[in-house]
Amino acid sequence: MKTSEKTAEARSRAIKTNQDLLPETPWTHIFYNDFWGTLLTHSGSHKSYRPLCTLSFRLNHAIGGLNPWSYHLVNVLLHAAVTGLFTSFSKILLGDGYWTVLAGVMFASHPIHTEAVAGIVGRADVGASLFFLLSLLCYVKHCSTRGYSARTWGWFLGTGLCAGCSMLWKEQGVTVLAVSAVYDVFVFHRLKMNQILPTIYKRKNLSLFLSISLLTFWGTFLLGARLYWMGNKPPSFSNSDNPAADSDSLLARTLTFFYLPTKNLWLLLCPDTLSFDWSMDAVPLLKTVCDWRNLHTVAFYTGLLLLAYYCLKSPGVERECNGKFVTNGKQNANGHSCHSDVEYRNSEIKPSFASKVENGIKNNASQRTQLPSTENIVVLSLSLLVIPFVPATNLFFYVGFVIAERVLYIPSMGFCLLITVGARALYVKVQKRFLKTLIFYATATLIVFYGLKTAIRNGDWQNEEMLYRSGIKVNPAKAWGNLGNVLKSQSKISEAESAYRNALYYRSNMADMLYNLGLLLQENSRFAEALHYYKLAIGSRPTLASAYLNTGIILMNQGKTEEARRTFLKCSEIPDENLKDPHAHKSSVTSCLYNLGKLYHEQGHYEDALSVYKEAIQKMPRQFAPQSLYNMMGEAYMRLSKLPEAEHWYMESLRSKTDHIPAHLTYGKLLALTGRKSEAEKFFLKAIELDPTKGNCYMHYGQFLLEEARLIEAAEMAKKAAELDSTEFDVVFNAAHMLRQASLNEAAEKYYDLAARLRPNYPAALMNLGAILHLNGRLQKAEANYLRALQLKPDDVITQSNLRKLWNIMEKQGLKTSKT
């Protein structure tokens, strides 16, 4: 059992190898395991608790298996639904005009969403966004009906439930509660910073205080439950996932963490360079204050603070509008706004004042439907941009990435609103029609450019090779490594080797890449080089069980049994603590024990083999295919003449995999041994039916026929076996032996000769070839093979005896012998 190459692709673990997607796994496991199928409380768990997303993958798997089409369809439909909800929310803020349409189209086409929509595992972000917006819209309805209808608390309940669902899609979904509070305070009530505390103490605003308190309580409860459910421990990540977090320099950590939000904003504003992976050195650390990128950081935070201050500053000159106090032309009357006629006419937005009637009573809440001011929308846009991004800033805990484009899916809502409301404000402020047209078409052009970039980026996501090639510029080490895996799967071996070596050029200590290169070399029979890279991989990551496994396999095949035994034992003792993928680790450990058992078995230590096999059964994970292990258990019991136990394990092997050919053959041999001949023959024939191209099946059946004295049939099976597996020594050698027993000596000679050529230094092959030549009268050739066999094994009694008999015949015939 040899393991496959490591891949960086998240979808492999989240979907392809995730046992929680399989129908035989109880669906309740989804609520105890992380996104990758690892128990949340395990020390190596990623702690990414997204059960609703995993549940959606399971439904996809139940409908279409691993066919990617249905997975992509669901992602696109979810993105369409999120776009629709975002446009509806924008309409609440911007009205029915074309600015709402522009905001919705900008969000729909933004290139930063490509990873979340085109990448299947990005569904977590899209699904979280869906419930994020549902929660926010429910809270908007709660605000508009608060104090006028009993249904307001139904809307609040919807807010809480949708926020919980959003968090169960992805962790950052819980931040919708904070955004809802911002909407209530700064948009619905239009409060400034110095008005917040006095307002919540006023009797008429107790409802605001109650709503904010309930949002705080529910958010605290969800976060507490989330922390408790994952074992009250944060996840641990490798230094390559987030190099800044692993840096010993406080200055480097601080400067880098302050810079990263700036880089993320730039990706939203100008998504020219995108990548599937931003880990490792994709964003070099800022190690000194002289790094020019610090200027970007200063500019970003200065602009952010000035914008927030401008929108939240205290009112200036006050006047009255319709009997209400107005600040700078904007009415500040607990939810009401007064815009000038010029502003509304120029912006082409008409507020709605339609009344609602509930249970026969006119609902006065309709007066709150007037549109919020530009400053209000900017505050809310900033909160949508900043608050959902806070969990990714390393502010409260370290995260397992440097930059992740999919994480910007929710913050991009704030960005799109900010750009739209900024363009609208300029449109309203300028007086000349030419400038208005210029601003509008500039905004539309930006959206067109975003759409074109999205189309180009979708092309990168069409297949793995294009995706990884597109990432070489940003993260060459990871991109070349993953590209090597793709090229290898396409049988482009030399190109794959070059890709792996390019990856190691940029980052020489990547254990996965060292292992993958070793595996490629092993599969191409370059065993010495493969051992070298496996050794380097183990040096880089001493817990890499798969490297120990393949090292042991090579050593065992080279006859270095003691070294192989030590390697397998060392592998079996590696614990799975703090490992990213404990399931894969356990599979490798189980395979190591399986191969160690085979080693003992070949050495005749059947009791030791059984002990190791039993340990393997105890340690094997759920996803491990146990049929070969069970079959070898049966073989060991068979050699110990414990036939009932052997039969039990053969049956277990067939139960775990009904078409397992080795178990059919070994169980057939047991049935023949215990006198159940007709049953035995059925199992041999079933093995041939399962794979008619496998010579080993014919060879075993031929042996059975030979024991039944059905010599002609046995000879036919032997010939068939040797023809099909003419490069397999065991098959060819055993076929020759059966033909000899059937007295078909000429045919036997042909295959003994082939066996000797397959293993020219194997004494038994040379001795048997000599014996058949001896019988067929080719005495001098027989002598040469006997002598060669004795050179390799001088003390072989049978060969010595045969050679003496041959010399006697040759002397009687007057032939010259080597001894004379």
mmCIF file of C-alpha atoms in Angstrom, residues 301-589:
data_model
loop_
_atom_site.group_PDB
_atom_site.id
_atom_site.type_symbol
_atom_site.label_atom_id
_atom_site.label_comp_id
_atom_site.label_asym_id
_atom_site.label_seq_id
_atom_site.Cartn_x
_atom_site.Cartn_y
_atom_site.Cartn_z
ATOM 1 C CA TYR A 301 -5.938 54.293 8.291
ATOM 2 C CA THR A 302 -5.813 58.074 7.934
ATOM 3 C CA GLY A 303 -8.423 57.995 5.189
ATOM 4 C CA LEU A 304 -10.574 55.523 7.110
ATOM 5 C CA LEU A 305 -10.524 57.593 10.302
ATOM 6 C CA LEU A 306 -11.180 60.878 8.477
ATOM 7 C CA LEU A 307 -14.118 59.385 6.616
ATOM 8 C CA ALA A 308 -15.575 57.956 9.815
ATOM 9 C CA TYR A 309 -15.016 61.239 11.677
ATOM 10 C CA TYR A 310 -16.683 63.271 8.942
ATOM 11 C CA CYS A 311 -19.765 61.069 9.001
ATOM 12 C CA LEU A 312 -19.998 60.769 12.793
ATOM 13 C CA LYS A 313 -18.971 64.248 13.880
ATOM 14 C CA SER A 314 -21.294 66.354 16.018
ATOM 15 C CA PRO A 315 -23.934 68.522 14.287
ATOM 16 C CA GLY A 316 -22.887 71.995 13.247
ATOM 17 C CA VAL A 317 -25.259 74.894 12.597
ATOM 18 C CA GLU A 318 -28.844 73.975 13.359
ATOM 19 C CA ARG A 319 -32.011 75.282 11.775
ATOM 20 C CA GLU A 320 -35.584 74.131 11.626
ATOM 21 C CA CYS A 321 -37.312 72.166 8.905
ATOM 22 C CA ASN A 322 -41.011 71.561 9.289
ATOM 23 C CA GLY A 323 -40.706 72.206 12.992
ATOM 24 C CA LYS A 324 -37.796 69.751 13.446
ATOM 25 C CA PHE A 325 -34.205 70.560 14.162
ATOM 26 C CA VAL A 326 -32.017 70.219 11.091
ATOM 27 C CA THR A 327 -28.255 70.000 10.864
ATOM 28 C CA ASN A 328 -26.460 71.071 7.697
ATOM 29 C CA GLY A 329 -29.634 70.599 5.719
ATOM 30 C CA LYS A 330 -30.354 67.169 7.215
ATOM 31 C CA GLN A 331 -33.136 66.746 9.718
ATOM 32 C CA ASN A 332 -32.006 65.022 12.918
ATOM 33 C CA ALA A 333 -35.269 63.950 14.473
ATOM 34 C CA ASN A 334 -34.991 60.351 15.601
ATOM 35 C CA GLY A 335 -35.361 58.622 12.287
ATOM 36 C CA HIS A 336 -36.526 61.432 10.002
ATOM 37 C CA SER A 337 -34.507 63.237 7.381
ATOM 38 C CA CYS A 338 -35.013 66.500 5.516
ATOM 39 C CA HIS A 339 -33.312 66.784 2.093
ATOM 40 C CA SER A 340 -33.484 69.814 -0.127
ATOM 41 C CA ASP A 341 -35.629 69.631 -3.232
ATOM 42 C CA VAL A 342 -32.576 70.241 -5.383
ATOM 43 C CA GLU A 343 -30.749 67.227 -3.947
ATOM 44 C CA TYR A 344 -33.603 64.822 -4.590
ATOM 45 C CA ARG A 345 -34.361 66.197 -8.003
ATOM 46 C CA ASN A 346 -30.748 65.930 -9.106
ATOM 47 C CA SER A 347 -30.271 62.464 -7.658
ATOM 48 C CA GLU A 348 -33.530 61.302 -9.269
ATOM 49 C CA ILE A 349 -34.607 59.502 -6.140
ATOM 50 C CA LYS A 350 -38.150 59.689 -4.844
ATOM 51 C CA PRO A 351 -38.843 58.510 -1.293
ATOM 52 C CA SER A 352 -41.915 56.393 -0.686
ATOM 53 C CA PHE A 353 -44.515 57.270 1.930
ATOM 54 C CA ALA A 354 -47.029 54.459 1.355
ATOM 55 C CA SER A 355 -48.942 53.647 4.498
ATOM 56 C CA LYS A 356 -49.322 50.134 5.861
ATOM 57 C CA VAL A 357 -52.386 48.707 7.507
ATOM 58 C CA GLU A 358 -51.989 45.845 9.933
ATOM 59 C CA ASN A 359 -55.007 44.227 11.584
ATOM 60 C CA GLY A 360 -57.144 47.171 10.462
ATOM 61 C CA ILE A 361 -54.924 49.738 12.176
ATOM 62 C CA LYS A 362 -52.927 52.266 10.176
ATOM 63 C CA ASN A 363 -49.218 51.725 10.771
ATOM 64 C CA ASN A 364 -47.406 54.983 11.419
ATOM 65 C CA ALA A 365 -44.096 53.239 10.838
ATOM 66 C CA SER A 366 -44.384 54.220 7.209
ATOM 67 C CA GLN A 367 -43.052 57.637 8.018
ATOM 68 C CA ARG A 368 -39.681 56.057 8.627
ATOM 69 C CA THR A 369 -39.341 54.868 5.048
ATOM 70 C CA GLN A 370 -37.590 58.083 4.019
ATOM 71 C CA LEU A 371 -34.103 57.437 2.674
ATOM 72 C CA PRO A 372 -31.061 57.876 4.942
ATOM 73 C CA SER A 373 -28.516 60.580 4.253
ATOM 74 C CA THR A 374 -25.211 60.017 2.508
ATOM 75 C CA GLU A 375 -23.347 60.178 5.832
ATOM 76 C CA ASN A 376 -25.611 57.484 7.296
ATOM 77 C CA ILE A 377 -25.011 55.174 4.343
ATOM 78 C CA VAL A 378 -21.252 55.750 4.518
ATOM 79 C CA VAL A 379 -21.216 54.747 8.190
ATOM 80 C CA LEU A 380 -23.147 51.573 7.428
ATOM 81 C CA SER A 381 -20.935 50.841 4.397
ATOM 82 C CA LEU A 382 -17.819 51.191 6.529
ATOM 83 C CA SER A 383 -19.295 48.841 9.120
ATOM 84 C CA LEU A 384 -20.100 46.279 6.392
ATOM 85 C CA LEU A 385 -16.568 46.641 5.058
ATOM 86 C CA VAL A 386 -14.724 46.541 8.372
ATOM 87 C CA ILE A 387 -16.678 44.503 10.921
ATOM 88 C CA PRO A 388 -16.991 41.201 8.954
ATOM 89 C CA PHE A 389 -13.291 41.485 8.141
ATOM 90 C CA VAL A 390 -12.207 41.879 11.786
ATOM 91 C CA PRO A 391 -11.956 38.086 12.447
ATOM 92 C CA ALA A 392 -9.374 37.875 9.628
ATOM 93 C CA THR A 393 -7.150 40.663 10.989
ATOM 94 C CA ASN A 394 -5.264 38.557 13.609
ATOM 95 C CA LEU A 395 -6.536 41.077 16.162
ATOM 96 C CA PHE A 396 -8.153 38.576 18.536
ATOM 97 C CA PHE A 397 -6.494 35.335 17.371
ATOM 98 C CA TYR A 398 -4.110 34.214 14.673
ATOM 99 C CA VAL A 399 -5.690 32.948 11.464
ATOM 100 C CA GLY A 400 -4.418 30.269 9.069
ATOM 101 C CA PHE A 401 -3.823 32.518 6.071
ATOM 102 C CA VAL A 402 -2.154 35.758 5.031
ATOM 103 C CA ILE A 403 -4.834 36.857 2.570
ATOM 104 C CA ALA A 404 -7.888 34.887 1.459
ATOM 105 C CA GLU A 405 -9.933 36.403 -1.360
ATOM 106 C CA ARG A 406 -13.054 34.461 -0.387
ATOM 107 C CA VAL A 407 -13.002 36.130 3.047
ATOM 108 C CA LEU A 408 -13.693 39.435 1.279
ATOM 109 C CA TYR A 409 -17.057 38.219 -0.055
ATOM 110 C CA ILE A 410 -19.105 39.844 2.754
ATOM 111 C CA PRO A 411 -16.887 42.945 3.179
ATOM 112 C CA SER A 412 -17.233 43.590 -0.559
ATOM 113 C CA MET A 413 -20.883 44.523 0.121
ATOM 114 C CA GLY A 414 -19.648 47.494 2.117
ATOM 115 C CA PHE A 415 -17.139 48.331 -0.579
ATOM 116 C CA CYS A 416 -19.769 48.279 -3.344
ATOM 117 C CA LEU A 417 -22.099 50.479 -1.269
ATOM 118 C CA LEU A 418 -19.258 52.858 -0.484
ATOM 119 C CA ILE A 419 -18.284 53.289 -4.140
ATOM 120 C CA THR A 420 -21.914 53.699 -5.198
ATOM 121 C CA VAL A 421 -22.856 56.218 -2.518
ATOM 122 C CA GLY A 422 -19.638 58.138 -3.185
ATOM 123 C CA ALA A 423 -20.436 58.330 -6.886
ATOM 124 C CA ARG A 424 -24.000 59.367 -6.087
ATOM 125 C CA ALA A 425 -22.799 62.122 -3.735
ATOM 126 C CA LEU A 426 -20.546 63.543 -6.441
ATOM 127 C CA TYR A 427 -23.390 63.270 -8.932
ATOM 128 C CA VAL A 428 -25.645 65.267 -6.639
ATOM 129 C CA LYS A 429 -23.010 67.861 -5.770
ATOM 130 C CA VAL A 430 -21.922 68.825 -9.284
ATOM 131 C CA GLN A 431 -24.211 71.135 -11.238
ATOM 132 C CA LYS A 432 -23.155 70.662 -14.843
ATOM 133 C CA ARG A 433 -24.931 67.932 -16.760
ATOM 134 C CA PHE A 434 -21.670 66.994 -18.486
ATOM 135 C CA LEU A 435 -20.015 66.258 -15.142
ATOM 136 C CA LYS A 436 -23.030 64.284 -13.961
ATOM 137 C CA THR A 437 -22.909 62.167 -17.100
ATOM 138 C CA LEU A 438 -19.156 61.716 -16.697
ATOM 139 C CA ILE A 439 -19.534 60.493 -13.089
ATOM 140 C CA PHE A 440 -22.319 58.093 -13.985
ATOM 141 C CA TYR A 441 -20.503 56.582 -16.946
ATOM 142 C CA ALA A 442 -17.223 56.401 -15.007
ATOM 143 C CA THR A 443 -19.011 54.298 -12.401
ATOM 144 C CA ALA A 444 -20.579 52.142 -15.110
ATOM 145 C CA THR A 445 -17.166 51.754 -16.789
ATOM 146 C CA LEU A 446 -15.634 50.591 -13.511
ATOM 147 C CA ILE A 447 -18.324 47.919 -13.289
ATOM 148 C CA VAL A 448 -17.626 46.851 -16.890
ATOM 149 C CA PHE A 449 -13.925 46.517 -16.100
ATOM 150 C CA TYR A 450 -14.768 44.448 -13.021
ATOM 151 C CA GLY A 451 -16.984 42.225 -15.149
ATOM 152 C CA LEU A 452 -14.255 41.714 -17.746
ATOM 153 C CA LYS A 453 -11.728 40.841 -15.053
ATOM 154 C CA THR A 454 -14.201 38.369 -13.567
ATOM 155 C CA ALA A 455 -14.615 36.702 -16.967
ATOM 156 C CA ILE A 456 -10.835 36.431 -17.333
ATOM 157 C CA ARG A 457 -10.450 35.108 -13.783
ATOM 158 C CA ASN A 458 -13.184 32.534 -14.394
ATOM 159 C CA GLY A 459 -11.011 31.283 -17.248
ATOM 160 C CA ASP A 460 -8.204 30.686 -14.745
ATOM 161 C CA TRP A 461 -10.600 28.607 -12.650
ATOM 162 C CA GLN A 462 -11.678 26.396 -15.570
ATOM 163 C CA ASN A 463 -9.129 23.736 -14.646
ATOM 164 C CA GLU A 464 -6.417 23.147 -12.085
ATOM 165 C CA GLU A 465 -3.499 23.636 -14.435
ATOM 166 C CA MET A 466 -4.619 27.126 -15.505
ATOM 167 C CA LEU A 467 -5.422 28.056 -11.917
ATOM 168 C CA TYR A 468 -2.007 27.080 -10.590
ATOM 169 C CA ARG A 469 -0.154 28.656 -13.491
ATOM 170 C CA SER A 470 -1.987 31.908 -12.792
ATOM 171 C CA GLY A 471 -0.717 31.843 -9.192
ATOM 172 C CA ILE A 472 2.997 31.433 -9.976
ATOM 173 C CA LYS A 473 3.566 35.193 -9.912
ATOM 174 C CA VAL A 474 2.047 35.598 -6.428
ATOM 175 C CA ASN A 475 3.044 32.380 -4.660
ATOM 176 C CA PRO A 476 5.552 30.474 -6.792
ATOM 177 C CA ALA A 477 6.370 27.795 -4.219
ATOM 178 C CA LYS A 478 2.775 26.694 -3.666
ATOM 179 C CA ALA A 479 1.739 27.188 -7.304
ATOM 180 C CA TRP A 480 4.626 25.160 -8.768
ATOM 181 C CA GLY A 481 4.045 22.407 -6.218
ATOM 182 C CA ASN A 482 0.365 22.055 -7.007
ATOM 183 C CA LEU A 483 1.083 22.335 -10.723
ATOM 184 C CA GLY A 484 3.471 19.404 -10.335
ATOM 185 C CA ASN A 485 0.621 17.292 -8.953
ATOM 186 C CA VAL A 486 -1.575 18.189 -11.926
ATOM 187 C CA LEU A 487 1.156 17.471 -14.492
ATOM 188 C CA LYS A 488 1.878 14.144 -12.824
ATOM 189 C CA SER A 489 -1.795 13.175 -13.050
ATOM 190 C CA GLN A 490 -1.528 13.947 -16.791
ATOM 191 C CA SER A 491 1.473 11.568 -17.064
ATOM 192 C CA LYS A 492 3.767 14.503 -17.929
ATOM 193 C CA ILE A 493 6.491 13.097 -15.711
ATOM 194 C CA SER A 494 9.461 15.257 -16.721
ATOM 195 C CA GLU A 495 7.377 18.436 -16.544
ATOM 196 C CA ALA A 496 6.020 17.413 -13.155
ATOM 197 C CA GLU A 497 9.534 16.795 -11.867
ATOM 198 C CA SER A 498 10.617 20.233 -13.076
ATOM 199 C CA ALA A 499 7.599 21.808 -11.371
ATOM 200 C CA TYR A 500 8.420 20.129 -8.053
ATOM 201 C CA ARG A 501 12.030 21.238 -8.303
ATOM 202 C CA ASN A 502 10.925 24.802 -9.088
ATOM 203 C CA ALA A 503 8.742 24.760 -5.974
ATOM 204 C CA LEU A 504 11.683 23.590 -3.866
ATOM 205 C CA TYR A 505 13.884 26.284 -5.415
ATOM 206 C CA TYR A 506 11.625 28.927 -3.876
ATOM 207 C CA ARG A 507 11.082 27.095 -0.591
ATOM 208 C CA SER A 508 13.432 24.186 0.007
ATOM 209 C CA ASN A 509 11.936 22.915 3.272
ATOM 210 C CA MET A 510 8.396 22.133 2.064
ATOM 211 C CA ALA A 511 7.867 18.609 3.355
ATOM 212 C CA ASP A 512 4.902 17.926 1.071
ATOM 213 C CA MET A 513 6.834 18.913 -2.051
ATOM 214 C CA LEU A 514 9.875 16.860 -0.993
ATOM 215 C CA TYR A 515 7.559 13.918 -0.430
ATOM 216 C CA ASN A 516 5.749 14.391 -3.758
ATOM 217 C CA LEU A 517 9.044 14.535 -5.650
ATOM 218 C CA GLY A 518 10.202 11.385 -3.851
ATOM 219 C CA LEU A 519 6.962 9.633 -4.766
ATOM 220 C CA LEU A 520 7.318 10.593 -8.433
ATOM 221 C CA LEU A 521 10.908 9.272 -8.462
ATOM 222 C CA GLN A 522 9.839 6.058 -6.717
ATOM 223 C CA GLU A 523 7.088 5.424 -9.258
ATOM 224 C CA ASN A 524 9.696 5.788 -12.007
ATOM 225 C CA SER A 525 12.075 3.285 -10.352
ATOM 226 C CA ARG A 526 14.615 5.931 -9.300
ATOM 227 C CA PHE A 527 14.747 4.483 -5.827
ATOM 228 C CA ALA A 528 18.019 5.977 -4.557
ATOM 229 C CA GLU A 529 16.862 9.505 -5.400
ATOM 230 C CA ALA A 530 13.427 8.794 -3.935
ATOM 231 C CA LEU A 531 14.974 7.691 -0.637
ATOM 232 C CA HIS A 532 17.012 10.902 -0.569
ATOM 233 C CA TYR A 533 13.925 13.110 -0.878
ATOM 234 C CA TYR A 534 11.917 11.039 1.592
ATOM 235 C CA LYS A 535 14.751 11.545 4.078
ATOM 236 C CA LEU A 536 14.663 15.298 3.473
ATOM 237 C CA ALA A 537 10.869 15.324 3.882
ATOM 238 C CA ILE A 538 11.146 13.497 7.213
ATOM 239 C CA GLY A 539 13.856 15.935 8.301
ATOM 240 C CA SER A 540 11.563 18.845 7.493
ATOM 241 C CA ARG A 541 8.521 17.230 9.113
ATOM 242 C CA PRO A 542 9.351 14.288 11.421
ATOM 243 C CA THR A 543 5.655 13.385 11.710
ATOM 244 C CA LEU A 544 5.157 12.771 7.957
ATOM 245 C CA ALA A 545 4.058 9.126 8.208
ATOM 246 C CA SER A 546 3.615 8.654 4.448
ATOM 247 C CA ALA A 547 7.330 9.369 3.887
ATOM 248 C CA TYR A 548 8.261 6.654 6.417
ATOM 249 C CA LEU A 549 5.828 4.272 4.720
ATOM 250 C CA ASN A 550 7.273 4.619 1.232
ATOM 251 C CA THR A 551 10.835 4.575 2.565
ATOM 252 C CA GLY A 552 10.081 1.251 4.243
ATOM 253 C CA ILE A 553 8.513 -0.160 1.065
ATOM 254 C CA ILE A 554 11.620 0.692 -0.997
ATOM 255 C CA LEU A 555 13.954 -0.795 1.631
ATOM 256 C CA MET A 556 11.847 -3.952 1.849
ATOM 257 C CA ASN A 557 11.906 -4.393 -1.930
ATOM 258 C CA GLN A 558 15.679 -3.896 -1.902
ATOM 259 C CA GLY A 559 16.050 -6.733 0.594
ATOM 260 C CA LYS A 560 17.105 -4.407 3.438
ATOM 261 C CA THR A 561 14.603 -6.015 5.754
ATOM 262 C CA GLU A 562 16.064 -4.836 9.054
ATOM 263 C CA GLU A 563 16.123 -1.179 7.963
ATOM 264 C CA ALA A 564 12.610 -1.542 6.602
ATOM 265 C CA ARG A 565 11.424 -3.066 9.866
ATOM 266 C CA ARG A 566 12.865 -0.179 11.915
ATOM 267 C CA THR A 567 11.304 2.370 9.554
ATOM 268 C CA PHE A 568 7.850 0.786 9.777
ATOM 269 C CA LEU A 569 8.076 0.561 13.569
ATOM 270 C CA LYS A 570 9.098 4.202 13.895
ATOM 271 C CA CYS A 571 6.190 5.235 11.673
ATOM 272 C CA SER A 572 3.709 3.234 13.744
ATOM 273 C CA GLU A 573 4.748 5.114 16.902
ATOM 274 C CA ILE A 574 4.096 8.633 15.568
ATOM 275 C CA PRO A 575 1.063 10.147 17.378
ATOM 276 C CA ASP A 576 -1.574 12.131 15.492
ATOM 277 C CA GLU A 577 -1.555 15.103 17.858
ATOM 278 C CA ASN A 578 -1.522 18.590 16.297
ATOM 279 C CA LEU A 579 -1.611 17.181 12.768
ATOM 280 C CA LYS A 580 -3.721 18.926 10.133
ATOM 281 C CA ASP A 581 -5.046 15.696 8.656
ATOM 282 C CA PRO A 582 -5.161 12.994 11.347
ATOM 283 C CA HIS A 583 -7.233 10.707 9.099
ATOM 284 C CA ALA A 584 -4.539 10.598 6.399
ATOM 285 C CA HIS A 585 -1.892 10.120 9.095
ATOM 286 C CA LYS A 586 -3.761 7.159 10.589
ATOM 287 C CA SER A 587 -4.137 5.637 7.129
ATOM 288 C CA SER A 588 -0.368 5.856 6.588
ATOM 289 C CA VAL A 589 0.330 4.369 10.027
#
